[in-house]
Amino acid sequence: MKNNELIDFSIWIKSNGLNSVIPTDLETLKKLSVLDLTKQKLRELPSSIGSLENLTVLKISGNRLKKLPDSICNLKNLRNLQCENNLLEELPKEFGLLDSLLVLNLNGNHLRELPKSFCKLTKLTRLTIAANLLQEIDDEFKNLNKLLYLSLDTNDLKQLPDVFGKMKALYYLDLSYNKLTTIPDSISQIDELETLLLEGNHISNLPSLESHDMLIKLNLNNNELWELDFDLSKLEDLQILTLDNNQLESLPQSLCKLKKLRHLSTAGNLLINLPECIGELENLIELDVEDNLLHSLPASFVNLTNLKVLYIDGNNGVQKPEIKSLEYCDVE
Amino acid sequence: MEDVGNKIICDCGQKTINEAVQIFSQTDLPYKKAKKLVTECNKTCCRRPLMRLFDMIKFGEVDYEEIDFLIEQRKIKDMEMENEE
């Protein structure tokens, strides 16, 4: 039976003109570990692909696939599946049988939901399902507790269940461009989080992020924040903070305690002034306060001796400061 | 790829892919600033095709077919989301 399927797969390779990039002899196919079908204009995959039982890496990104054959779930040794930029509307019901998967990329498809079995992929360390049409995430998603990298950005999520409590090793979390109004409390339990991207949601009330003392990058652009009412100074490793296009009228003094901060961006807010202590940000390299309501910069600004890039245009006549390190300013 | 190059990459700004390529190629600004030169707005519109194009220009070569796919995919998704709402 397996041999017949291998023969079928070999025929499929030839009939799609892929025999210059993929071997067709049965012995090689049987042992095949990596199959790269990226950008081959494929509209479907044959059921016989399920006979490649030694496959560990399958790359099918950049095709026109609307579905995957059920037999793909037979690839029990598959560790890495790259299926970005296709037209998938659903995954096979038994997708969770691919329980050796460590890396899964489903970015840029048309998935509205994930099958129940998806949460059996408990070995996953890297999961990206950005730019789909997901409307909800199952509670059982919490079982994916070996994740190091998770991207759910650009979906249609309005809320998330508390699934992050056991994802202790997660260092990268991207929830940008959804319709979230709040984020689950369990995010505060992600001990190792270094990057948190929440851009482009409808968040007006941010829970305290004080527990994230390992956070390096925090992006809250394009939300509905009026204030930051937690102690920013607890984010002692923070290097990049972006708060563009919110409704902030002021920045907290605790911001000045972020000694490692290198990039700060608050463009498109309603800031009337910057904290007097801003000069304490001794490692700041780039500052973007374009399109606010500033009249001037605080006196301590001249103490930003590492500042190289400054955007101040679109305010109320703010002038370029005299700082020797400055290499670019959008106002002359 | 000439035809694809003449396709509008984003409704905001009404620039073609070719015009966006030219703009991105001629600026040293980071993406979020360079993007405004193409879309002439402060919104985060057309993010996937624009950001991908920006990266292609700065770090590799332009794959017009992929940009075309991302533009079309965005249109389909916008329509689907509109229908749902």
XYZ file of C-alpha atoms in Angstrom:
417
model
C 0.000 0.000 0.000
C 2.758 2.437 1.041
C 4.692 1.618 -2.126
C 1.663 2.344 -4.277
C 1.313 5.703 -2.601
C 4.981 6.439 -3.128
C 4.524 5.587 -6.795
C 1.535 7.937 -6.915
C 3.602 10.698 -5.317
C 6.428 10.122 -7.770
C 3.957 10.412 -10.658
C 2.546 13.616 -9.138
C 6.036 15.135 -8.964
C 6.601 14.415 -12.631
C 3.163 15.588 -13.737
C 3.740 18.926 -11.976
C 7.151 19.358 -13.550
C 8.868 19.238 -10.173
C 11.289 16.418 -10.981
C 14.175 18.881 -11.346
C 13.883 19.855 -7.672
C 12.544 16.674 -6.064
C 13.798 13.115 -6.526
C 11.350 10.635 -8.008
C 12.911 7.241 -7.296
C 11.057 5.355 -4.639
C 13.990 4.498 -2.378
C 15.024 8.169 -2.100
C 11.434 9.262 -1.614
C 10.974 6.729 1.154
C 13.927 8.222 3.060
C 13.174 11.826 2.156
C 13.596 14.072 5.175
C 13.182 17.561 3.705
C 10.663 18.476 1.024
C 10.691 22.027 -0.306
C 7.728 22.950 -2.507
C 7.873 26.701 -1.826
C 6.391 28.999 -4.510
C 5.514 26.305 -7.032
C 2.037 27.660 -7.879
C 0.442 24.520 -6.456
C -3.339 24.487 -6.005
C -3.467 21.173 -4.189
C -1.290 18.508 -2.686
C -1.861 14.816 -3.417
C -3.080 12.486 -0.720
C 0.020 10.388 -1.401
C 2.181 12.993 0.375
C 1.176 11.157 3.548
C 3.392 8.234 2.521
C 6.612 10.247 3.049
C 6.909 8.904 6.548
C 10.458 10.114 7.179
C 9.692 13.704 6.371
C 10.851 16.061 9.109
C 10.642 19.374 7.232
C 7.872 20.306 4.795
C 7.905 23.696 3.077
C 4.788 24.552 1.082
C 4.678 28.338 1.518
C 3.732 30.686 -1.294
C 1.373 28.403 -3.197
C -2.387 28.569 -3.803
C -3.450 25.774 -1.496
C -7.015 25.984 -0.219
C -6.774 22.838 1.885
C -4.318 20.234 2.998
C -4.991 16.544 2.413
C -6.091 14.641 5.532
C -3.210 12.256 4.926
C -0.746 14.993 5.884
C -1.618 14.042 9.468
C 0.243 10.738 8.872
C 3.585 12.543 8.806
C 4.377 11.555 12.376
C 8.014 12.643 12.154
C 7.291 16.128 10.870
C 9.019 18.735 13.016
C 8.812 21.819 10.867
C 5.879 22.780 8.646
C 6.109 26.010 6.678
C 2.773 26.860 5.058
C 2.825 30.644 4.841
C 0.901 32.669 2.225
C -1.532 30.123 0.910
C -5.317 30.233 0.793
C -6.093 27.679 3.501
C -9.618 27.980 4.815
C -9.348 25.092 7.242
C -6.945 22.557 8.636
C -7.568 18.799 8.648
C -9.636 17.759 11.647
C -6.879 15.475 12.929
C -4.113 18.037 12.528
C -3.164 17.399 16.153
C -1.768 14.003 15.142
C 1.308 15.862 13.911
C 2.549 15.732 17.461
C 6.239 15.889 16.629
C 5.854 19.408 15.290
C 8.202 21.920 16.862
C 7.829 24.744 14.347
C 4.614 25.670 12.560
C 4.078 28.637 10.276
C 0.559 29.276 8.994
C 0.884 33.022 8.408
C -1.186 34.603 5.681
C -3.973 32.110 5.128
C -7.748 32.363 5.522
C -8.205 30.309 8.659
C -11.256 31.260 10.695
C -10.756 28.607 13.343
C -8.396 25.896 14.421
C -9.513 22.295 14.830
C -10.003 21.077 18.389
C -7.090 18.664 17.991
C -4.717 21.587 17.332
C -4.034 21.933 21.051
C -2.464 18.462 21.067
C 0.588 19.920 19.355
C 2.219 20.242 22.741
C 5.807 20.087 21.501
C 5.463 23.298 19.517
C 8.109 25.854 20.378
C 7.449 28.308 17.556
C 3.962 29.028 16.258
C 2.970 31.764 13.842
C -0.636 32.119 12.638
C -0.520 35.807 11.804
C -2.719 37.353 9.112
C -5.585 34.905 9.209
C -9.214 35.413 10.201
C -9.183 33.736 13.592
C -12.032 34.884 15.785
C -11.241 32.933 18.911
C -8.688 30.782 20.620
C -9.686 27.670 22.508
C -9.100 27.375 26.277
C -7.017 24.274 25.561
C -4.445 26.479 23.869
C -2.907 26.616 27.323
C -1.531 23.110 26.682
C 0.990 24.557 24.238
C 3.218 25.297 27.173
C 6.557 24.746 25.457
C 6.060 27.714 23.193
C 8.953 30.128 22.993
C 7.580 32.251 20.147
C 3.918 32.940 19.423
C 2.492 35.246 16.814
C -1.260 35.681 16.483
C -1.125 39.143 14.991
C -3.490 40.439 12.316
C -6.452 38.235 13.079
C -9.972 39.012 14.213
C -9.611 38.196 17.904
C -11.857 40.188 20.211
C -10.760 38.480 23.379
C -8.375 35.819 24.568
C -8.886 33.213 27.271
C -6.372 32.998 30.105
C -4.022 30.613 28.347
C -0.588 32.009 29.127
C -0.155 30.931 32.760
C 1.979 27.876 31.953
C 3.854 29.323 29.012
C 6.753 30.133 31.278
C 9.410 30.099 28.564
C 7.604 32.273 26.023
C 9.936 35.107 25.067
C 8.070 36.567 22.080
C 4.344 37.313 21.988
C 2.698 39.222 19.166
C -1.015 39.993 19.515
C -0.948 43.095 17.308
C -3.744 44.066 14.936
C -6.625 42.244 16.490
C -9.694 43.713 18.148
C -8.650 43.188 21.724
C -9.967 45.616 24.308
C -8.049 43.994 27.120
C -5.344 41.389 27.564
C -5.604 38.354 29.837
C -4.151 38.580 33.334
C -2.151 35.387 32.758
C 0.221 37.368 30.543
C 1.783 38.598 33.777
C 2.827 34.997 34.530
C 5.071 34.670 31.481
C 8.385 34.802 33.279
C 10.733 35.042 30.318
C 8.831 37.487 28.123
C 11.214 39.763 26.221
C 8.989 41.079 23.436
C 5.332 42.016 23.812
C 3.579 43.496 20.793
C 0.043 44.775 21.264
C -0.094 47.330 18.458
C -3.338 48.072 16.654
C -5.913 46.871 19.162
C -8.562 48.754 21.138
C -6.872 48.571 24.506
C -7.817 51.407 26.831
C -7.081 49.707 30.135
C -3.711 48.110 30.346
C -3.156 45.634 33.178
C 0.000 46.102 35.178
C 3.027 44.864 33.295
C 5.262 45.332 36.328
C 6.108 41.635 36.597
C 7.839 41.665 33.218
C 11.261 42.624 34.420
C 12.871 40.858 31.444
C 10.882 42.748 28.839
C 13.119 44.324 26.206
C 10.557 45.526 23.678
C 7.021 46.769 24.342
C 4.834 48.047 21.517
C 1.488 49.622 22.385
C 1.052 51.726 19.248
C -2.420 52.432 17.869
C -4.500 51.658 20.908
C -6.817 53.819 22.998
C -4.584 54.485 25.962
C -5.184 57.656 27.955
C -2.580 56.905 30.587
C 0.020 54.437 31.747
C -0.937 53.774 35.322
C 1.623 51.219 36.396
C 5.169 51.662 37.577
C 7.160 51.643 34.345
C 10.429 51.596 36.267
C 9.847 47.921 37.067
C 10.555 47.127 33.420
C 14.212 47.480 34.136
C 15.482 45.735 30.983
C 13.263 47.686 28.593
C 15.149 49.004 25.571
C 12.351 49.809 23.107
C 9.062 51.433 24.075
C 6.586 52.580 21.435
C 3.312 54.272 22.269
C 2.431 55.974 18.976
C -1.109 57.001 18.107
C -2.779 56.769 21.485
C -4.493 59.485 23.506
C -1.728 60.113 26.017
C -1.650 63.597 27.494
C 1.407 62.961 29.623
C 4.104 60.414 30.289
C 4.771 59.148 33.830
C 7.897 60.255 35.704
C 8.752 56.579 36.234
C 9.689 56.458 32.560
C 12.911 58.259 33.428
C 14.067 55.292 35.514
C 14.377 53.078 32.425
C 18.142 53.251 32.284
C 18.456 50.795 29.397
C 15.901 52.510 27.182
C 17.359 53.150 23.713
C 14.278 53.874 21.585
C 11.229 55.788 22.744
C 8.380 56.657 20.422
C 5.245 58.523 21.388
C 4.273 60.076 18.055
C 0.654 60.982 17.427
C -0.466 61.509 21.011
C -1.710 64.568 22.890
C 1.427 65.303 24.870
C 1.670 68.873 26.059
C 5.059 68.344 27.628
C 7.650 65.681 28.292
C 8.742 64.679 31.818
C 11.273 67.149 33.224
C 13.482 64.190 34.137
C 13.769 62.894 30.573
C 17.455 63.783 30.542
C 18.012 60.828 32.880
C 17.497 58.441 29.962
C 21.215 58.284 29.429
C 21.145 55.492 26.846
C 18.430 56.935 24.656
C 19.466 56.838 20.984
C 16.197 57.602 19.233
C 13.229 59.696 20.310
C 10.085 60.210 18.253
C 7.578 62.738 19.601
C 6.269 63.857 16.213
C 2.654 65.046 15.983
C 1.978 65.989 19.589
C 1.151 69.321 21.232
C 4.595 70.199 22.556
C 5.751 73.808 22.713
C 9.250 73.085 23.927
C 11.576 70.408 25.237
C 12.515 70.132 28.945
C 15.775 71.729 30.097
C 17.253 68.333 30.955
C 16.998 67.361 27.275
C 20.603 68.418 26.690
C 21.682 65.602 29.000
C 20.622 63.037 26.399
C 24.181 62.734 25.257
C 23.666 59.543 23.239
C 20.670 60.797 21.280
C 21.243 60.347 17.558
C 17.796 60.500 15.954
C 15.031 62.923 16.912
C 11.583 63.469 15.394
C 9.839 66.621 16.682
C 7.931 67.842 13.628
C 4.177 68.380 13.889
C 4.254 70.059 17.304
C 3.774 73.682 18.306
C 7.045 75.144 17.136
C 9.492 72.888 18.993
C 13.022 73.742 17.938
C 15.933 71.453 17.258
C 18.011 71.158 20.455
C 21.775 71.604 20.604
C 22.994 68.079 21.242
C 26.376 67.082 19.838
C 25.505 63.432 19.311
C 22.464 64.253 17.157
C 22.835 62.870 13.605
C 19.281 63.381 12.335
C 16.445 65.681 13.300
C 13.335 66.184 11.176
C 13.311 69.913 12.004
C 16.178 72.174 10.957
C 6.142 41.909 -14.172
C 5.409 45.330 -15.688
C 1.643 44.904 -15.241
C 1.937 43.958 -11.587
C 4.238 46.924 -11.013
C 1.498 49.238 -12.158
C -0.949 47.906 -9.619
C -2.044 50.221 -6.784
C -0.397 48.979 -3.611
C -2.658 50.862 -1.202
C -5.854 52.878 -1.530
C -4.305 55.523 0.722
C -1.946 57.526 -1.458
C -2.964 55.660 -4.628
C 0.674 54.816 -5.412
C 1.595 51.894 -7.638
C 3.997 49.178 -6.586
C 6.618 50.715 -8.881
C 6.169 54.142 -7.285
C 6.432 52.611 -3.824
C 9.617 50.818 -4.888
C 11.065 54.115 -6.004
C 10.094 55.911 -2.793
C 11.437 53.188 -0.521
C 14.638 52.952 -2.550
C 15.340 56.655 -2.249
C 14.872 57.077 1.487
C 16.925 56.217 4.532
C 13.947 56.693 6.832
C 12.743 53.728 8.895
C 9.606 51.887 7.761
C 7.074 53.793 9.853
C 8.231 57.115 8.403
C 8.898 55.889 4.872
C 5.450 54.335 4.748
C 3.863 57.773 5.156
C 5.584 58.912 1.963
C 3.705 56.197 0.097
C 0.294 56.320 1.776
C 0.293 60.021 2.682
C -1.542 59.163 5.884
C -0.836 58.304 9.518
C -2.827 55.077 9.501
C -1.301 51.616 9.599
C -2.966 50.655 6.342
C -1.737 48.046 3.860
C 0.842 46.907 6.381
C 1.674 43.458 5.040
C 2.365 44.333 1.386
C 4.065 47.625 2.274
C 6.254 46.264 5.031
C 7.201 43.235 2.946
C 8.092 45.473 0.008
C 10.154 47.705 2.285
C 12.067 44.687 3.610
C 12.593 43.323 0.100
C 14.106 46.620 -1.023
C 16.338 47.010 2.009
C 17.425 43.401 2.400
C 16.912 41.535 -0.854
C 15.174 41.795 -4.182
C 11.570 42.586 -5.045
C 9.309 39.591 -5.623
C 6.426 41.269 -7.481
C 4.371 38.102 -7.446
C 4.492 37.893 -3.659
C 3.545 41.570 -3.280
C 0.662 41.028 -5.695
C -0.488 38.054 -3.633
C -0.363 40.082 -0.410
C -2.375 42.918 -1.982
C -5.027 40.526 -3.232
C -5.108 38.651 0.053
C -5.720 41.893 1.931
C -8.585 42.789 -0.390
C -10.224 39.401 0.145
C -9.850 39.659 3.914
C -11.202 43.203 3.989
C -14.242 42.029 2.058
C -14.759 39.025 4.304
C -14.498 41.119 7.462
C -16.863 43.715 6.030
C -19.385 41.013 5.225
C -19.201 39.725 8.776
C -19.760 43.152 10.252
